[in-house]
Short mmCIF file of C-alpha atoms and ligand atoms in Angstrom, two decimals:
data_model
loop_
_atom_site.label_atom_id
_atom_site.label_comp_id
_atom_site.label_asym_id
_atom_site.label_seq_id
_atom_site.Cartn_x
_atom_site.Cartn_y
_atom_site.Cartn_z
CA MET A 55 -85.88 37.25 63.82
CA LEU A 56 -85.36 38.03 60.40
CA SER A 57 -82.65 40.22 58.72
CA PRO A 58 -83.70 43.42 57.27
CA GLU A 59 -83.19 41.84 53.89
CA ASP A 60 -85.35 38.60 54.70
CA ASN A 61 -87.80 41.01 55.93
CA ASP A 62 -87.97 42.78 52.55
CA LEU A 63 -87.97 39.76 50.79
CA LEU A 64 -91.12 38.39 52.96
CA SER A 65 -92.91 41.95 52.91
CA ARG A 66 -92.47 43.74 49.59
CA VAL A 67 -94.96 42.74 47.24
CA GLY A 68 -94.65 45.28 44.32
CA PRO A 69 -94.16 44.50 40.48
CA GLY A 70 -90.64 42.60 40.01
CA THR A 71 -90.39 41.87 44.02
CA PRO A 72 -89.77 38.16 44.69
CA MET A 73 -92.83 37.99 47.05
CA GLY A 74 -94.71 40.29 44.56
CA GLU A 75 -94.37 37.55 41.58
CA LEU A 76 -95.32 34.81 43.86
CA PHE A 77 -98.62 36.66 44.68
CA ARG A 78 -98.94 36.99 41.01
CA ARG A 79 -99.03 33.26 40.27
CA PHE A 80 -102.52 33.08 42.46
CA TRP A 81 -106.27 34.27 41.76
CA ILE A 82 -106.77 36.99 44.42
CA PRO A 83 -110.04 38.35 45.66
CA ALA A 84 -109.73 41.82 44.66
CA LEU A 85 -113.68 43.25 44.72
CA ILE A 86 -116.89 42.59 46.34
CA PRO A 87 -119.76 42.41 43.72
CA GLU A 88 -121.61 45.66 45.35
CA GLU A 89 -118.60 47.64 44.01
CA LEU A 90 -119.63 46.74 40.55
CA PRO A 91 -123.20 46.53 41.06
CA GLY A 92 -124.61 46.51 37.44
CA PRO A 93 -123.49 47.10 33.50
CA ASP A 94 -122.13 50.39 33.05
CA CYS A 95 -121.84 51.10 36.95
CA ASP A 96 -119.48 53.86 38.20
CA PRO A 97 -115.90 52.77 37.87
CA VAL A 98 -113.94 52.16 41.08
CA ARG A 99 -110.29 53.02 41.87
CA LEU A 100 -108.45 49.55 42.92
CA ARG A 101 -104.98 49.36 44.29
CA LEU A 102 -103.43 45.87 44.40
CA LEU A 103 -99.92 44.61 45.00
CA GLY A 104 -98.70 48.14 44.58
CA GLU A 105 -100.37 48.83 41.30
CA ASP A 106 -102.96 51.57 40.76
CA LEU A 107 -105.81 49.89 38.65
CA VAL A 108 -109.46 50.96 37.77
CA ALA A 109 -112.36 48.24 37.40
CA PHE A 110 -115.48 48.62 35.54
CA ARG A 111 -118.52 46.50 34.28
CA ASP A 112 -119.41 47.34 30.54
CA THR A 113 -122.58 47.39 29.07
CA ASN A 114 -122.63 43.73 28.36
CA GLY A 115 -122.01 42.90 32.12
CA ARG A 116 -118.49 42.02 31.67
CA ILE A 117 -115.64 42.89 34.19
CA GLY A 118 -112.53 45.06 33.06
CA ILE A 119 -109.78 45.54 35.71
CA LEU A 120 -107.24 47.97 33.72
CA ASP A 121 -104.31 50.23 34.31
CA GLU A 122 -105.49 53.44 36.21
CA ARG A 123 -103.48 55.38 33.86
CA CYS A 124 -104.37 56.01 30.36
CA PRO A 125 -101.85 55.24 27.77
CA HIS A 126 -101.93 58.13 26.14
CA ARG A 127 -100.84 60.99 28.48
CA ARG A 128 -101.17 58.73 31.61
CA ALA A 129 -104.63 60.83 32.95
CA SER A 130 -106.71 58.73 35.32
CA MET A 131 -109.39 56.43 33.93
CA TYR A 132 -111.22 56.69 37.27
CA PHE A 133 -112.59 59.83 35.74
CA GLY A 134 -113.62 57.93 32.46
CA ARG A 135 -117.12 57.76 31.07
CA ASN A 136 -117.97 53.98 31.21
CA GLU A 137 -120.36 53.69 28.20
CA GLU A 138 -121.23 51.39 25.09
CA CYS A 139 -119.00 48.41 26.13
CA GLY A 140 -115.76 50.55 26.95
CA LEU A 141 -114.11 53.01 29.28
CA ARG A 142 -113.45 56.51 27.57
CA CYS A 143 -110.63 58.69 29.14
CA VAL A 144 -112.28 61.98 29.45
CA TYR A 145 -109.02 64.04 28.34
CA HIS A 146 -109.03 63.33 24.82
CA GLY A 147 -111.48 60.61 24.47
CA TRP A 148 -109.45 57.29 23.67
CA LYS A 149 -111.76 54.35 24.50
CA PHE A 150 -110.87 50.83 25.82
CA ASP A 151 -112.74 47.69 26.26
CA VAL A 152 -112.42 45.47 29.31
CA ASP A 153 -109.51 43.31 27.63
CA GLY A 154 -107.43 46.77 27.39
CA ASN A 155 -108.08 47.34 23.32
CA CYS A 156 -108.08 50.42 22.32
CA VAL A 157 -111.57 50.53 20.56
CA GLU A 158 -111.69 54.18 19.54
CA MET A 159 -109.39 57.32 19.27
CA PRO A 160 -111.08 60.04 18.12
CA ASN A 161 -108.46 62.68 18.20
CA GLU A 162 -106.24 60.77 15.78
CA PRO A 163 -106.82 60.61 11.99
CA PRO A 164 -108.03 57.03 11.18
CA GLU A 165 -105.32 56.43 8.66
CA THR A 166 -102.64 56.22 11.14
CA ASP A 167 -104.16 52.96 12.49
CA PHE A 168 -102.57 54.39 15.59
CA LYS A 169 -105.51 52.90 17.85
CA HIS A 170 -104.12 49.43 17.00
CA LYS A 171 -100.84 49.85 18.11
CA VAL A 172 -101.86 51.11 21.45
CA ARG A 173 -103.04 48.69 24.32
CA MET A 174 -104.31 49.13 27.91
CA LYS A 175 -102.39 47.03 30.72
CA ALA A 176 -105.63 44.78 31.47
CA TYR A 177 -105.96 41.58 34.10
CA PRO A 178 -108.42 38.63 34.11
CA SER A 179 -110.91 39.05 36.57
CA ALA A 180 -113.74 36.41 37.53
CA GLU A 181 -116.56 36.53 39.52
CA TRP A 182 -116.52 33.17 42.24
CA GLY A 183 -117.56 32.48 45.65
CA GLY A 184 -118.90 35.74 46.54
CA TYR A 185 -115.96 38.00 45.42
CA ILE A 186 -114.61 39.16 42.27
CA TRP A 187 -111.37 37.87 41.42
CA ILE A 188 -107.91 38.91 39.64
CA TYR A 189 -104.97 37.39 38.23
CA MET A 190 -101.95 39.43 37.98
CA GLY A 191 -99.22 37.18 36.73
CA PRO A 192 -98.20 35.78 33.34
CA ALA A 193 -100.68 34.74 30.77
CA ASP A 194 -99.34 31.42 30.36
CA LYS A 195 -99.54 30.75 33.76
CA LYS A 196 -103.10 31.61 34.73
CA PRO A 197 -104.41 28.75 36.86
CA PRO A 198 -107.88 27.21 37.29
CA LEU A 199 -109.93 29.30 40.28
CA PRO A 200 -109.26 28.22 43.80
CA GLU A 201 -111.62 25.58 45.04
CA PHE A 202 -111.91 26.98 48.79
CA GLU A 203 -114.83 24.98 50.51
CA TRP A 204 -116.49 28.40 50.92
CA ALA A 205 -116.42 29.34 47.34
CA THR A 206 -118.11 25.90 46.38
CA LEU A 207 -121.35 26.22 48.91
CA PRO A 208 -124.49 28.13 48.00
CA PRO A 209 -124.06 31.63 48.96
CA GLU A 210 -126.76 31.32 51.69
CA ASN A 211 -124.19 29.17 53.88
CA ARG A 212 -121.79 32.28 53.90
CA TRP A 213 -121.38 35.78 55.28
CA GLN A 214 -118.66 37.93 53.78
CA LYS A 215 -117.07 40.94 54.43
CA LYS A 216 -113.88 43.08 53.15
CA TRP A 217 -112.05 45.63 55.24
CA HIS A 218 -108.71 47.80 55.34
CA TYR A 219 -106.08 46.86 57.50
CA ASN A 220 -103.13 49.76 58.11
CA ALA A 221 -100.11 47.21 57.99
CA ASN A 222 -98.57 44.84 55.77
CA TYR A 223 -100.13 41.68 54.67
CA MET A 224 -97.68 39.08 56.64
CA GLN A 225 -98.22 40.78 60.04
CA GLY A 226 -102.15 40.76 59.83
CA PHE A 227 -101.73 37.20 58.40
CA GLU A 228 -99.33 36.18 61.16
CA GLY A 229 -102.09 36.51 63.92
CA GLU A 230 -104.26 34.22 62.20
CA ILE A 231 -101.71 31.35 62.69
CA ASP A 232 -100.95 32.21 66.36
CA THR A 233 -103.39 30.43 68.32
CA CYS A 234 -101.35 31.33 71.58
CA HIS A 235 -102.62 35.03 71.71
CA THR A 236 -106.39 34.18 71.87
CA THR A 237 -105.83 33.38 75.23
CA PHE A 238 -104.38 36.76 76.32
CA LEU A 239 -105.46 39.29 73.58
CA HIS A 240 -109.16 37.88 73.46
CA ARG A 241 -109.66 37.42 77.15
CA PHE A 242 -112.94 38.26 78.31
CA VAL A 243 -115.25 38.32 81.51
CA ASP A 244 -118.39 38.88 79.73
CA PHE A 245 -119.18 36.04 77.53
CA SER A 246 -122.50 37.54 76.81
CA THR A 247 -121.10 39.82 74.32
CA LEU A 248 -119.71 36.57 72.12
CA SER A 249 -121.88 34.21 69.81
CA PRO A 250 -122.63 30.80 71.45
CA GLY A 251 -119.96 29.46 69.26
CA LEU A 252 -117.19 31.85 70.22
CA ALA A 253 -118.04 31.43 73.78
CA ALA A 254 -117.71 27.99 73.79
CA ALA A 255 -113.97 28.44 72.09
CA HIS A 256 -113.33 30.99 74.58
CA SER A 257 -114.00 28.81 77.85
CA ASN A 258 -111.08 26.39 76.27
CA TRP A 259 -108.78 29.00 75.19
CA GLN A 260 -108.72 30.95 78.41
CA ASN A 261 -107.77 27.89 80.70
CA ASP A 262 -104.77 27.20 78.65
CA GLY A 263 -102.22 29.94 77.51
CA MET A 264 -99.54 27.66 76.70
CA PRO A 265 -100.69 25.29 74.16
CA SER A 266 -98.41 22.62 72.42
CA ILE A 267 -97.91 23.68 68.83
CA HIS A 268 -97.49 20.71 66.28
CA ILE A 269 -96.51 21.99 62.69
CA ARG A 270 -97.27 20.06 59.51
CA PRO A 271 -95.88 21.86 56.15
CA THR A 272 -98.04 20.69 53.03
CA ASP A 273 -97.87 21.56 49.58
CA TYR A 274 -100.84 23.95 50.09
CA GLY A 275 -99.03 25.97 52.72
CA LEU A 276 -99.22 24.11 56.46
CA TYR A 277 -101.58 23.14 59.04
CA TYR A 278 -101.13 22.88 62.86
CA GLY A 279 -102.66 21.21 65.68
CA SER A 280 -102.41 23.28 68.75
CA GLN A 281 -103.30 20.80 72.03
CA ARG A 282 -104.73 22.28 75.39
CA ASP A 283 -105.58 20.98 78.19
CA ALA A 284 -109.50 20.26 78.54
CA PRO A 285 -111.43 18.73 81.25
CA ASP A 286 -111.27 15.43 82.41
CA GLY A 287 -107.96 14.76 80.96
CA ALA A 288 -108.81 15.50 77.28
CA TYR A 289 -107.22 17.65 75.17
CA ASN A 290 -108.60 20.89 73.08
CA TRP A 291 -106.96 20.52 69.58
CA ARG A 292 -107.37 23.45 67.11
CA ILE A 293 -106.19 22.24 63.76
CA THR A 294 -105.64 25.65 61.54
CA GLN A 295 -105.20 25.72 57.90
CA TRP A 296 -102.91 28.33 56.55
CA ILE A 297 -103.29 27.93 52.24
CA LEU A 298 -100.76 29.87 50.06
CA PRO A 299 -99.91 32.85 50.04
CA SER A 300 -102.34 34.21 52.77
CA ASN A 301 -105.40 32.37 53.60
CA SER A 302 -106.31 31.14 56.71
CA ILE A 303 -109.09 28.99 58.09
CA ILE A 304 -109.84 29.51 61.46
CA PRO A 305 -111.88 26.62 63.27
CA HIS A 306 -114.39 27.14 66.27
CA PRO A 307 -115.99 24.19 68.02
CA LYS A 308 -119.49 25.39 66.30
CA TYR A 309 -120.02 26.69 62.81
CA PRO A 310 -119.61 28.88 61.27
CA ILE A 311 -116.17 28.32 60.12
CA SER A 312 -113.76 31.93 59.64
CA SER A 313 -111.68 32.17 56.77
CA ARG A 314 -109.88 35.35 55.91
CA ALA A 315 -107.46 36.25 52.67
CA TYR A 316 -104.89 39.13 53.72
CA ILE A 317 -104.45 40.75 50.14
CA PRO A 318 -101.77 43.50 49.65
CA ILE A 319 -102.65 46.64 48.59
CA ASP A 320 -99.14 47.60 48.84
CA ASP A 321 -96.39 47.04 51.28
CA ASP A 322 -98.02 49.03 53.99
CA ASN A 323 -101.82 48.42 53.32
CA THR A 324 -104.06 45.44 53.10
CA PHE A 325 -107.51 44.41 52.32
CA VAL A 326 -108.91 41.62 54.28
CA PHE A 327 -111.66 39.53 52.72
CA GLY A 328 -113.51 37.58 55.69
CA THR A 329 -115.95 34.79 54.93
CA SER A 330 -117.81 33.15 57.72
CA PHE A 331 -119.39 29.86 56.49
CA ASN A 332 -121.44 26.58 57.35
CA PRO A 333 -120.54 23.93 54.66
CA GLU A 334 -123.66 21.64 56.10
CA ALA A 335 -126.56 24.63 56.18
CA PRO A 336 -127.74 27.85 55.40
CA MET A 337 -126.21 30.52 57.94
CA THR A 338 -129.04 31.26 60.46
CA PRO A 339 -130.57 35.05 60.62
CA GLU A 340 -129.11 34.79 64.30
CA GLU A 341 -125.58 34.21 62.93
CA ARG A 342 -125.66 37.12 60.43
CA GLU A 343 -127.09 39.36 62.81
CA TYR A 344 -124.01 38.44 65.14
CA LEU A 345 -121.28 39.08 62.50
CA GLU A 346 -122.96 42.36 61.51
CA THR A 347 -122.54 44.02 65.10
CA GLY A 348 -118.61 43.61 64.26
CA LEU A 349 -117.78 42.12 67.62
CA GLY A 350 -116.85 38.73 65.84
CA ALA A 351 -114.48 37.64 62.91
CA ALA A 352 -114.94 40.85 61.13
CA PRO A 353 -115.41 44.68 61.95
CA GLN A 354 -118.12 46.93 61.25
CA THR A 355 -117.03 49.33 58.44
CA ILE A 356 -117.85 53.07 57.93
CA PRO A 357 -120.74 52.90 55.20
CA GLY A 358 -119.45 53.42 51.68
CA THR A 359 -115.70 52.55 52.67
CA PHE A 360 -113.80 49.70 53.88
CA THR A 361 -112.58 51.43 56.65
CA PRO A 362 -113.27 49.71 60.16
CA VAL A 363 -115.87 52.05 62.57
CA ILE A 364 -113.46 50.80 65.30
CA ASN A 365 -110.06 52.28 63.84
CA ARG A 366 -106.76 53.91 64.92
CA ASP A 367 -108.31 57.53 64.71
CA ASN A 368 -110.41 56.91 67.70
CA ASN A 369 -108.25 54.95 69.45
CA TYR A 370 -109.84 51.34 68.62
CA MET A 371 -112.56 53.04 71.52
CA LEU A 372 -110.26 51.85 73.92
CA ASP A 373 -112.01 51.80 77.44
CA ARG A 374 -109.71 51.62 80.47
CA ASP A 375 -112.35 50.66 82.81
CA SER A 376 -113.48 47.79 80.76
CA GLN A 377 -110.27 46.91 80.53
CA ARG A 378 -109.81 47.09 84.60
CA ALA A 379 -112.99 44.93 84.65
CA GLY A 380 -111.40 41.84 82.83
CA ASN A 381 -111.45 42.56 79.26
CA SER A 382 -107.83 42.38 78.48
CA THR A 383 -107.49 44.99 75.90
CA GLY A 384 -110.53 47.37 77.01
CA ILE A 385 -111.23 47.31 73.11
CA PRO A 386 -114.82 45.97 72.01
CA GLY A 387 -114.79 43.16 69.51
CA VAL A 388 -112.18 40.44 68.85
CA ASN A 389 -111.23 41.81 65.10
CA ASN A 390 -110.80 45.33 66.41
CA GLN A 391 -108.55 44.03 69.00
CA ASP A 392 -106.76 41.89 66.44
CA ARG A 393 -106.29 44.98 64.24
CA ALA A 394 -105.24 47.12 67.09
CA ILE A 395 -102.35 45.26 67.97
CA VAL A 396 -101.23 44.42 64.47
CA GLU A 397 -101.64 48.24 63.24
CA SER A 398 -99.49 49.28 66.70
CA MET A 399 -96.48 47.22 65.33
CA GLY A 400 -96.06 49.75 62.57
CA PRO A 401 -96.87 49.58 58.75
CA ILE A 402 -93.89 46.85 58.48
CA VAL A 403 -93.15 45.45 61.91
CA ASP A 404 -89.05 45.41 62.71
CA ARG A 405 -88.54 41.81 62.72
CA GLU A 406 -84.66 42.39 63.55
CA ASN A 407 -85.78 43.23 66.93
CA GLU A 408 -88.57 40.55 67.55
CA HIS A 409 -87.76 37.54 69.95
CA LEU A 410 -89.67 34.31 68.93
CA GLY A 411 -90.59 31.38 71.28
CA THR A 412 -92.27 27.99 71.03
CA SER A 413 -95.36 29.81 70.59
CA ASP A 414 -94.53 31.11 67.37
CA LYS A 415 -93.66 27.76 65.55
CA ALA A 416 -96.12 28.28 62.66
CA ILE A 417 -95.41 31.68 62.10
CA ILE A 418 -91.56 30.71 61.82
CA SER A 419 -92.41 27.77 59.30
CA SER A 420 -95.07 30.10 57.31
CA ARG A 421 -92.19 32.66 56.94
CA ARG A 422 -89.53 29.98 55.88
CA GLN A 423 -91.76 28.29 53.46
CA LEU A 424 -92.94 31.70 51.69
CA MET A 425 -89.24 33.06 51.37
CA GLN A 426 -88.31 29.78 49.86
CA LEU A 427 -91.06 29.60 47.32
CA ALA A 428 -90.35 33.18 46.55
CA LYS A 429 -86.73 32.41 45.64
CA ASP A 430 -87.79 29.23 43.78
CA LEU A 431 -89.90 31.28 41.50
CA GLN A 432 -86.95 33.53 41.03
CA ASN A 433 -85.07 30.66 39.84
CA GLY A 434 -87.84 29.16 37.67
CA ILE A 435 -89.32 27.02 40.06
CA GLU A 436 -93.19 27.27 39.98
CA PRO A 437 -95.57 26.73 43.12
CA VAL A 438 -97.45 23.40 42.82
CA LEU A 439 -100.67 24.70 44.59
CA PRO A 440 -102.48 27.21 42.21
CA HIS A 441 -102.61 24.33 39.12
CA ASN A 442 -104.15 21.87 41.77
CA PRO A 443 -107.66 23.94 42.80
CA ALA A 444 -109.00 21.37 44.88
CA MET A 445 -106.14 21.56 47.41
CA PHE A 446 -107.30 25.17 48.58
CA GLY A 447 -110.55 23.17 49.70
CA VAL A 448 -108.83 22.05 53.41
CA ARG A 449 -111.11 22.55 56.39
CA ALA A 450 -109.98 23.68 59.73
CA ILE A 451 -111.56 22.03 63.15
CA ASP A 452 -111.70 22.72 66.74
CA VAL A 453 -112.34 19.44 68.80
CA ILE A 454 -112.11 17.78 71.98
CA SER A 455 -110.02 14.41 71.76
CA PRO A 456 -108.47 12.03 74.67
CA SER A 457 -105.52 11.65 72.31
CA ASP A 458 -102.38 13.47 72.77
CA GLU A 459 -101.07 12.72 69.26
CA LEU A 460 -101.77 14.87 66.17
CA GLU A 461 -101.82 12.09 63.88
CA THR A 462 -104.63 10.22 65.75
CA VAL A 463 -106.80 13.56 65.91
CA VAL A 464 -105.96 13.91 62.25
CA GLU A 465 -106.68 10.41 61.07
CA THR A 466 -109.88 10.44 63.21
CA HIS A 467 -111.19 13.47 61.65
CA ARG A 468 -109.67 13.06 58.06
CA GLU A 469 -112.71 13.40 56.57
CA SER A 470 -113.60 16.60 57.99
CA LEU A 471 -110.28 18.12 57.42
CA ARG A 472 -110.76 17.54 53.80
CA LEU A 473 -107.14 17.13 53.44
CA PRO A 474 -105.56 15.94 50.21
CA ALA A 475 -104.76 12.23 49.56
CA GLY A 476 -101.35 11.03 50.56
S1 FES B 791 -104.62 60.98 28.46
FE1 FES B 791 -106.01 59.86 28.13
S2 FES B 791 -106.88 60.18 25.95
FE2 FES B 791 -105.21 61.46 26.32
FE1 FE2 B 792 -107.30 37.13 67.14
#
């Protein structure tokens, strides 16, 4: 459990909040490239970390992410004209470039020089690893881009999707580092609806709902090994990665690996950026086709939106007959099941009334680490990860091993795990 004060510390991410400041030390994914398809394309509204923003691509293809509100009389720049290397507010014609400079102020006499005294809030952006990223922190603390393994691969090795969650980032993220729920929430009878990789994983998960969890906090977050009984006296070890502030790398016995970033829109809403990737080869058409069905690592979304097709408004297409027949939830698709349950907790879960057990160790540890880092930052201690971009590159694995020692498994698979030296 957490006190209401700690729950606020963990969950609230608006400007000036301790956790909001911690998030603002990292580059975070903000958009997919299709949202800004070309020079002078339509501007898009964007809300991140509780701030309303507008993004556009100028005539030279440069991306600008600005305050949504014009500094003149606060009209929305979303209605602006994207023209000749700038976004022009349609109310009185003030025009801003991608860096937030006011380049034209047609309703003021030039001799006042007013346009040089007005600036628009503008955040740095970058195109990297298949997403458009934003850095919302202090300029003098801007780190290099994070070297997630998937971001460094050729585009054909990955499949990516963005979708909306009706809940705080942390409760979505807590599902990622909760291996135990896979045995229960994702219990299936019909393996034919799963990809071969997921089906193989499920057969191990289904046989042991009481995995031993072994946590190893690190400078980048933590990893944990979950140990389940496997056939012939061996163990199924899943080593899952949490990378600050809210990125998971989830293993499967076969590629692709799933990585997800839970990016706060505000305290009650989250964008998930999901990347499924094969580090060794291009994703096959069959793998892509499976991911497009929305039954696996990511949901299908309503065209032109980031709203999942299966959502709260249609009761997640809950089918009680399917539930009676063995699908534990009666809801189709792994991610839809996760989202239904996480959203059912309310926008910010009441952690004062929860009762955490031994299977929740990774959740307990990650909360403690996040809250400590946020408090440290308030005291002037910067997180070390953002300025060590290679540390983001760790991998998760799902293996069968005769050993019951996490250290032995880690040593055997150290190269695959891509752990930092030391
Ligand atoms: S409100 Fe934007 S130019 Fe006046
Ligand atoms: Fe899940």
